[in-house]
Amino acid sequence: MANVVVVGSQWGDEGKGKIVDWLSEQADIVVRFQGGHNAGHTLVIDGKVYKLSLLPSGVVRGGKLSVIGNGVVIDPQALLDEIATLQKQGVSVTRDTLRIAENAILILPLHRELEAIREASSSRIGTTKRGIGPAYEDKVGRRAIRFMDLADLPALPAKIERLLAHHNALRRGHQLDEIAVATVYDYLAGVAPKVLPYMDTVWSLLDARRREGKRILFEGAQGALLDIDHGTYPYVTSSNTVAAQAATGSGLGPNAIDYVLGITKAYTTRVGEGPFPTDQMHNDIGKLLGERGREFGTVTGRARRCGWFDAVLVRQTVRTSGIDGIALTKLDILDGLDDIKVCVGYRLDGREIDYLPAGEQAQARVEPVYETIAGWKAPTAGARSWAQLPAEAVKYVRRIEEMIGCPVTLLSTSPERDDTILMKNPFEI
C-alpha cells in the first residue's frame, strides 16, 4: 500500500478535482496540507456537483476521514459556510469525517481587509483577496492566532494584543481606524464552539493511522509554479505548494510519502498576474482553448489566460516536486487542431536556455522556442483506452513524456470520472 501526494505541476487549475476524487475513492484518509480557501476543486459525483475550497475532497465520500493539516490557513467563517453548503447538499460533516490540526493558523477579517487594500494598489499580485498572504505573514512573524487558541479563551486577549500591535500600525499607515481587542475577541469567541469539535492533534492521528496501514492521500492546492520558493516570484501564493510540503504541512515525516502524482493540463493556463511564456491570450488559439476548456476559476470566476503546453516548466516542476508520474488532463480540448505547438526551450537575451530563470525581470523577457506537432481530427473525448485514441494523439502524449522526463500514468479525456485511461495506479506501486 502506498501513500500518495497529488500536486499541480503548472500554475494550478490543472483539473485536480477529478483526479483527486478518483483517488480518494481508494484512500482511507484525505489530507489537505497547504493553502487556504483561495483555491477550489469541482467534484462531480453521481451527477451532483460539489465545489470545495477549504475542505479536503474526501469529505463528500462516505467512510473517509478528511484532515486539514497545520500547513493550511483557515478562515473559521469560510469553513462553517462551506460545511453548511455541503450539508444542504446532503453531506454530513462531523468529527467522524473531519479533523483539523490544532496548530493551524486562523485567517481573520483584518487579514482580508489588508489584502484587499494591497490589491487595490499599483503593486498588485492578483490574489483572491481572501487574507491568505497576511495570515501566512503573521505565522512567520510569530504573532498569529492558532486553532488551539480558541480552546483557551482567557488567554486569548493577550495574544490578540500581540497581533494588533502589528496590524494597527499598518492600519494607521493606510489611514484606517484601529481595531479593538474586544472586536477580535468577540468574533473568535463566537465561532469557537462551532469549530472546536473538529480539532485534533493531527500529526499523532496520522502517524497512528499510517502505522495501521491506512492509505493516505495528500491533497495540495494551486500548482508548483505558484510555490513561494520555486514559483514565479513574486507572482506566487504565500505557501509552499511543492510535494515536500505534504510532510511539513501534515506533521508526518517525508518517509510517509511513497508516490507523487503531478496533475498536468495538455496545454497551459494561468490566473492573475505574472509571467507566462506561452500565453496566447490575445489570439484565436488562446480564446479557443479558453472557450473549449471552460477556463474560469472555481473560486473567483476569473477567466484564465491560456497557451500552449510548456515542457520546460513541467520538466522543472517534475524535479522540484519529485514527481513520479503525470496525470495528463484535458487532452480532448486539443481535438481538431491542425497543428499543436509545444514549448521546448527559451530564448533569453540572445541565448537558449532549458529552464525558467528565478529573476522576475528575466522571467518576463524569456521567449518560447516551439516545436510543432501534428494535430488529430478524430475525437479523444470520452476515450477509455489507448486503442480509442487517434495515433497522432498518442504521439503527442509520448512526446510530452520524452520532453518532461516523466511517464504519463493517468490520462483524462473528459470531466467525467470514468473517462480516464489508467496505466499505473499510484496506490499500488
Coordinates of C-alpha atoms in Angstrom, one line a residue:
M1 CA 0.0 0.0 0.0
A2 CA 1.2 3.5 -0.9
N3 CA 0.6 7.0 0.4
V4 CA 0.2 9.4 -2.5
V5 CA 0.7 13.1 -2.8
V6 CA -1.2 15.0 -5.5
V7 CA 0.3 18.3 -6.7
G8 CA -0.4 20.6 -9.7
S9 CA 2.6 20.8 -12.0
Q10 CA 1.7 24.1 -13.6
W11 CA 0.0 27.2 -12.1
G12 CA -2.9 25.4 -10.7
D13 CA -6.3 24.7 -12.3
E14 CA -5.0 21.5 -13.9
G15 CA -8.1 19.5 -13.2
K16 CA -7.0 18.1 -9.8
G17 CA -10.6 17.8 -8.7
K18 CA -11.5 14.8 -10.9
I19 CA -8.2 13.0 -10.3
V20 CA -8.3 13.6 -6.5
D21 CA -11.9 12.4 -6.4
W22 CA -10.9 9.2 -8.4
L23 CA -8.0 8.6 -5.9
S24 CA -10.0 9.5 -2.8
E25 CA -12.4 6.6 -3.5
Q26 CA -9.4 4.3 -2.9
A27 CA -7.9 6.2 0.1
D28 CA -8.8 5.9 3.8
I29 CA -7.7 9.4 4.7
V30 CA -7.5 12.6 2.6
V31 CA -5.2 15.3 3.9
R32 CA -5.2 19.0 2.8
F33 CA -1.6 20.2 3.5
Q34 CA -1.3 23.9 2.4
G35 CA -3.1 27.0 1.2
G36 CA -6.5 28.3 2.2
H37 CA -9.9 28.9 0.7
N38 CA -8.2 30.7 -2.2
A39 CA -8.3 27.7 -4.5
G40 CA -11.0 25.3 -5.4
H41 CA -11.8 21.8 -6.6
T42 CA -15.0 20.9 -8.5
L43 CA -16.2 17.3 -8.0
V44 CA -19.0 15.6 -9.9
I45 CA -20.3 12.5 -8.1
D46 CA -23.4 10.7 -9.2
G47 CA -24.5 13.8 -11.1
K48 CA -24.1 16.1 -8.2
V49 CA -21.6 19.0 -8.4
Y50 CA -19.6 19.9 -5.3
K51 CA -17.4 23.0 -5.1
L52 CA -14.8 22.7 -2.4
S53 CA -12.3 25.5 -1.4
L54 CA -11.0 24.5 2.0
L55 CA -12.3 21.1 2.8
P56 CA -10.4 18.0 1.5
S57 CA -12.1 16.2 -1.4
G58 CA -12.7 13.1 0.7
V59 CA -15.3 14.9 2.8
V60 CA -18.0 14.2 0.1
R61 CA -17.4 10.4 0.2
G62 CA -18.8 8.2 3.0
G63 CA -16.4 6.3 5.1
K64 CA -13.4 8.6 4.6
L65 CA -11.6 10.7 7.1
S66 CA -10.7 14.2 5.9
V67 CA -8.0 16.1 7.6
I68 CA -6.9 19.8 7.4
G69 CA -3.3 19.9 8.3
N70 CA -1.2 22.5 10.1
G71 CA 0.1 23.9 6.8
V72 CA -3.3 25.3 5.9
V73 CA -4.6 28.7 7.0
I74 CA -8.2 28.6 8.0
D75 CA -10.9 31.3 7.8
P76 CA -13.4 30.0 10.5
Q77 CA -16.4 31.6 8.9
A78 CA -15.5 30.3 5.5
L79 CA -15.1 26.9 7.0
L80 CA -18.5 27.0 8.6
D81 CA -20.1 28.3 5.4
E82 CA -18.6 25.5 3.3
I83 CA -19.8 22.9 5.8
A84 CA -23.3 24.4 5.7
T85 CA -23.3 24.3 1.9
L86 CA -22.3 20.7 1.9
Q87 CA -24.9 19.8 4.5
K88 CA -27.6 21.4 2.3
Q89 CA -26.4 19.0 -0.5
G90 CA -26.9 16.1 1.9
V91 CA -23.3 15.6 3.0
S92 CA -22.9 15.2 6.8
V93 CA -19.7 16.8 8.2
T94 CA -18.9 15.6 11.7
R95 CA -15.9 14.9 13.9
D96 CA -16.1 11.3 12.5
T97 CA -15.4 12.7 9.0
L98 CA -13.3 15.8 9.6
R99 CA -10.4 16.7 11.8
I100 CA -8.4 20.0 11.9
A101 CA -4.9 20.4 13.2
E102 CA -4.7 22.3 16.5
N103 CA -1.7 24.2 15.3
A104 CA -3.3 25.5 12.1
I105 CA -3.3 29.3 11.6
L106 CA -6.5 31.3 11.5
I107 CA -7.5 33.9 8.9
L108 CA -9.3 36.9 10.5
P109 CA -11.4 39.6 8.9
L110 CA -8.5 42.0 9.3
H111 CA -6.4 39.8 7.0
R112 CA -8.9 40.1 4.3
E113 CA -9.2 43.8 4.6
L114 CA -5.4 44.2 4.5
E115 CA -5.1 42.1 1.4
A116 CA -7.9 44.0 -0.4
I117 CA -6.0 47.3 0.3
R118 CA -2.8 45.9 -1.2
E119 CA -4.6 44.5 -4.3
A120 CA -6.0 48.0 -4.9
S121 CA -2.5 49.4 -5.2
S122 CA -0.2 49.7 -8.2
S123 CA 1.8 46.7 -6.9
R124 CA -1.0 44.2 -7.1
I125 CA -0.1 40.5 -7.4
G126 CA -3.5 39.2 -8.5
T127 CA -4.6 37.4 -5.3
T128 CA -8.1 36.4 -4.4
K129 CA -8.2 39.0 -1.5
R130 CA -9.2 36.3 1.0
G131 CA -6.5 37.1 3.5
I132 CA -4.2 34.2 2.8
G133 CA -1.0 36.1 2.4
P134 CA -1.3 38.3 5.5
A135 CA -2.2 35.2 7.6
Y136 CA 0.9 33.5 6.5
E137 CA 2.9 36.6 7.2
D138 CA 1.6 36.6 10.8
K139 CA 2.5 32.9 11.1
V140 CA 6.1 33.6 10.1
G141 CA 6.1 36.7 12.3
R142 CA 5.1 34.5 15.3
R143 CA 2.0 36.6 16.2
A144 CA -0.8 34.6 14.6
I145 CA -3.8 33.2 16.3
R146 CA -3.9 29.4 16.0
F147 CA -6.8 27.0 16.1
M148 CA -5.9 25.7 19.5
D149 CA -6.1 29.3 20.9
L150 CA -9.9 29.1 20.6
A151 CA -9.9 26.4 23.3
D152 CA -8.3 28.8 25.9
L153 CA -10.4 32.0 25.7
P154 CA -9.0 33.5 29.0
A155 CA -5.5 33.6 27.4
L156 CA -6.8 34.9 24.0
P157 CA -6.8 38.7 24.7
A158 CA -3.0 38.8 25.3
K159 CA -2.5 37.0 22.0
I160 CA -4.8 39.4 20.2
E161 CA -2.9 42.4 21.6
R162 CA 0.3 41.0 20.3
L163 CA -1.3 40.6 16.8
L164 CA -2.9 44.0 16.8
A165 CA 0.4 45.8 17.8
H166 CA 1.5 44.9 14.3
H167 CA -1.8 45.3 12.4
N168 CA -2.9 48.6 14.0
A169 CA 0.4 50.1 13.0
L170 CA -0.3 49.0 9.4
R171 CA -3.8 50.4 9.6
R172 CA -2.5 53.8 10.8
G173 CA -0.3 53.8 7.7
H174 CA -3.3 53.2 5.5
Q175 CA -5.4 55.9 7.4
L176 CA -7.7 53.2 8.7
D177 CA -9.3 53.0 12.2
E178 CA -7.5 50.8 14.7
I179 CA -9.2 47.6 15.7
A180 CA -10.0 47.0 19.4
V181 CA -9.0 43.8 21.1
A182 CA -12.6 43.2 22.1
T183 CA -13.7 43.2 18.4
V184 CA -11.4 40.4 17.5
Y185 CA -12.1 38.5 20.8
D186 CA -15.9 38.6 20.3
Y187 CA -15.6 37.3 16.8
L188 CA -13.4 34.4 17.8
A189 CA -15.4 33.6 20.9
G190 CA -18.5 33.4 18.7
V191 CA -17.0 30.9 16.2
A192 CA -15.0 28.8 18.8
P193 CA -17.8 26.4 19.9
K194 CA -18.8 25.8 16.3
V195 CA -15.3 24.8 15.0
L196 CA -13.6 23.3 18.1
P197 CA -15.3 19.9 17.8
Y198 CA -13.2 19.2 14.8
M199 CA -9.8 20.0 16.4
D200 CA -7.3 17.2 16.9
T201 CA -3.6 16.5 17.3
V202 CA -3.3 15.7 13.6
W203 CA 0.3 14.7 13.4
S204 CA -0.3 12.0 16.0
L205 CA -3.6 10.9 14.5
L206 CA -2.0 10.5 11.0
D207 CA 1.1 8.7 12.4
A208 CA -1.2 6.1 14.2
R209 CA -3.4 5.6 11.1
R210 CA -0.3 5.2 8.9
R211 CA 1.1 2.5 11.2
E212 CA -2.3 0.7 11.0
G213 CA -1.7 0.5 7.2
K214 CA -4.3 3.1 6.1
R215 CA -4.0 4.6 2.7
I216 CA -3.4 8.4 2.9
L217 CA -3.9 10.8 0.0
F218 CA -2.2 14.2 0.4
E219 CA -4.0 16.9 -1.5
G220 CA -2.5 20.3 -2.3
A221 CA -4.0 23.5 -3.7
Q222 CA -2.7 25.7 -6.6
G223 CA 0.3 24.4 -8.5
A224 CA 4.1 24.0 -8.1
L225 CA 4.7 27.2 -10.2
L226 CA 2.9 29.2 -7.5
D227 CA 5.3 27.9 -4.8
I228 CA 6.6 30.7 -2.6
D229 CA 10.2 29.5 -3.1
H230 CA 10.2 27.7 -6.5
G231 CA 7.4 29.6 -8.4
T232 CA 7.3 32.7 -10.5
Y233 CA 8.0 35.0 -7.5
P234 CA 6.6 37.5 -6.6
Y235 CA 3.5 36.3 -8.6
V236 CA 3.0 33.3 -6.4
T237 CA 0.9 32.2 -3.5
S238 CA 2.1 32.5 0.1
S239 CA 2.8 28.9 0.9
N240 CA 4.9 26.0 -0.4
T241 CA 2.9 24.1 -3.0
V242 CA 5.6 21.6 -4.0
A243 CA 5.2 17.9 -2.8
A244 CA 7.6 18.2 0.1
Q245 CA 5.1 20.4 1.8
A246 CA 2.8 17.4 2.3
A247 CA 5.2 16.2 5.0
T248 CA 5.7 19.6 6.7
G249 CA 2.0 20.6 6.4
S250 CA 0.7 17.5 7.9
G251 CA 3.2 16.7 10.6
L252 CA 4.3 13.4 9.0
G253 CA 7.9 12.8 8.0
P254 CA 8.9 12.6 4.4
N255 CA 9.3 8.8 4.6
A256 CA 5.5 8.7 4.7
I257 CA 5.3 9.7 1.0
D258 CA 5.5 6.8 -1.4
Y259 CA 4.4 8.3 -4.7
V260 CA 4.0 11.9 -6.1
L261 CA 1.4 12.4 -8.8
G262 CA 1.6 15.6 -10.8
I263 CA -1.6 16.8 -12.4
T264 CA -0.8 18.4 -15.8
K265 CA -3.0 20.0 -18.3
A266 CA -2.4 19.2 -22.0
Y267 CA -2.0 22.9 -22.6
T268 CA -1.2 25.7 -20.1
T269 CA -3.3 28.2 -18.2
R270 CA -2.7 30.8 -15.6
V271 CA -5.0 33.1 -13.5
G272 CA -3.9 36.5 -12.4
E273 CA -0.7 38.5 -13.0
G274 CA 2.8 37.2 -13.7
P275 CA 5.0 35.7 -16.4
F276 CA 3.5 33.2 -18.8
P277 CA 5.9 32.4 -21.7
T278 CA 3.4 30.5 -23.9
D279 CA 0.5 32.9 -23.3
Q280 CA -1.9 33.1 -26.3
M281 CA -4.5 35.2 -24.5
H282 CA -4.8 37.8 -27.3
N283 CA -5.1 35.5 -30.3
D284 CA -7.6 33.0 -31.6
I285 CA -5.8 29.9 -30.1
G286 CA -6.0 31.4 -26.6
K287 CA -9.6 32.2 -27.0
L288 CA -10.4 28.8 -28.4
L289 CA -8.7 26.9 -25.6
G290 CA -10.4 29.1 -23.0
E291 CA -13.9 28.5 -24.5
R292 CA -13.5 24.8 -25.1
G293 CA -11.9 24.2 -21.7
R294 CA -14.3 26.4 -19.8
E295 CA -11.3 28.1 -18.3
F296 CA -12.8 30.1 -15.4
G297 CA -11.6 29.8 -11.8
T298 CA -13.7 27.7 -9.4
V299 CA -13.3 30.2 -6.6
T300 CA -13.0 33.5 -8.3
G301 CA -14.8 33.0 -11.7
R302 CA -11.9 34.9 -13.3
A303 CA -11.1 33.9 -16.9
R304 CA -7.8 32.1 -17.2
R305 CA -5.0 33.0 -19.6
C306 CA -4.4 30.1 -22.0
G307 CA -1.5 29.0 -24.0
W308 CA 0.5 26.1 -25.5
F309 CA 2.0 23.3 -23.4
D310 CA 5.3 24.4 -21.8
A311 CA 7.5 21.3 -21.4
V312 CA 10.3 23.4 -19.9
L313 CA 8.2 24.4 -16.9
V314 CA 6.7 21.0 -16.3
R315 CA 10.1 19.4 -16.5
Q316 CA 11.2 21.8 -13.9
T317 CA 8.3 21.0 -11.6
V318 CA 8.8 17.3 -12.1
R319 CA 12.2 17.8 -10.5
T320 CA 11.3 20.3 -7.7
S321 CA 8.4 18.2 -6.6
G322 CA 9.9 14.8 -7.2
I323 CA 7.0 13.8 -9.4
D324 CA 6.9 10.1 -10.2
G325 CA 4.1 10.1 -12.7
I326 CA 1.8 12.6 -14.5
A327 CA -2.0 12.6 -14.8
L328 CA -2.5 14.4 -18.1
T329 CA -5.9 16.2 -18.3
K330 CA -8.0 17.9 -20.9
L331 CA -6.4 16.2 -23.9
D332 CA -9.8 16.4 -25.6
I333 CA -9.6 20.3 -25.7
L334 CA -6.9 19.9 -28.4
D335 CA -9.2 17.8 -30.7
G336 CA -9.4 19.1 -34.2
L337 CA -6.4 21.4 -34.3
D338 CA -4.2 21.1 -37.4
D339 CA -1.0 21.7 -35.5
I340 CA -0.1 21.9 -31.9
K341 CA 2.9 23.8 -30.5
V342 CA 4.9 22.7 -27.5
C343 CA 7.5 25.0 -25.8
V344 CA 10.8 23.0 -25.7
G345 CA 13.1 25.8 -24.6
Y346 CA 13.5 29.5 -24.0
R347 CA 15.5 32.3 -25.7
L348 CA 16.8 34.9 -23.2
D349 CA 18.9 37.8 -24.3
G350 CA 20.0 36.0 -27.5
R351 CA 20.9 32.7 -25.9
E352 CA 18.9 29.5 -25.5
I353 CA 18.2 28.1 -22.0
D354 CA 16.3 25.0 -20.8
Y355 CA 14.9 26.3 -17.5
L356 CA 12.9 29.2 -16.2
P357 CA 15.2 31.7 -14.5
A358 CA 14.4 32.8 -11.0
G359 CA 14.6 36.5 -11.6
E360 CA 11.3 38.4 -12.1
Q361 CA 12.7 40.6 -15.0
A362 CA 14.4 37.6 -16.7
Q363 CA 11.2 35.6 -16.5
A364 CA 9.3 38.5 -18.2
R365 CA 11.9 38.5 -21.0
V366 CA 12.1 34.8 -21.9
E367 CA 10.7 33.9 -25.4
P368 CA 9.4 30.4 -26.0
V369 CA 11.1 28.1 -28.6
Y370 CA 8.4 25.9 -30.1
E371 CA 8.3 22.5 -31.6
T372 CA 5.2 21.9 -33.9
I373 CA 3.4 18.5 -33.6
A374 CA 0.7 17.3 -35.9
G375 CA -2.8 17.5 -34.5
W376 CA -5.6 15.0 -34.9
K377 CA -9.1 15.1 -36.4
A378 CA -10.7 12.1 -34.7
P379 CA -12.0 12.9 -31.2
T380 CA -10.3 11.8 -28.0
A381 CA -13.2 12.9 -25.8
G382 CA -14.5 10.0 -23.8
A383 CA -11.7 7.6 -24.7
R384 CA -11.1 5.0 -22.0
S385 CA -8.2 3.0 -23.6
W386 CA -5.2 3.8 -25.7
A387 CA -6.8 1.9 -28.6
Q388 CA -9.6 4.5 -28.8
L389 CA -7.1 7.4 -29.2
P390 CA -6.0 8.7 -32.6
A391 CA -2.4 7.8 -33.5
E392 CA -1.4 11.5 -33.6
A393 CA -2.8 12.0 -30.0
V394 CA -0.8 9.1 -28.8
K395 CA 2.3 10.6 -30.4
Y396 CA 1.6 13.9 -28.7
V397 CA 1.4 12.2 -25.3
R398 CA 4.6 10.2 -25.9
R399 CA 6.4 13.3 -27.0
I400 CA 5.4 15.1 -23.8
E401 CA 6.7 12.2 -21.7
E402 CA 10.1 12.5 -23.5
M403 CA 10.3 16.2 -23.0
I404 CA 9.4 16.4 -19.3
G405 CA 11.3 13.2 -18.4
C406 CA 8.3 11.6 -16.6
P407 CA 5.7 9.0 -17.6
V408 CA 2.0 9.7 -18.0
T409 CA 0.3 7.3 -15.6
L410 CA -3.2 8.6 -16.0
L411 CA -4.9 10.2 -19.0
S412 CA -8.1 12.2 -18.6
T413 CA -10.3 12.7 -21.7
S414 CA -13.3 14.5 -20.3
P415 CA -14.6 15.9 -17.0
E416 CA -16.4 12.6 -16.4
R417 CA -14.5 10.5 -13.9
D418 CA -14.8 7.2 -15.9
D419 CA -13.3 8.8 -19.0
T420 CA -9.8 8.0 -17.7
I421 CA -7.1 5.8 -19.1
L422 CA -5.0 4.2 -16.4
M423 CA -1.5 3.0 -16.9
K424 CA -0.4 2.7 -13.3
N425 CA -2.4 3.1 -10.1
P426 CA -0.4 5.3 -7.7
F427 CA -1.8 3.4 -4.7
E428 CA -0.5 0.1 -6.0
I429 CA 3.2 0.8 -6.7

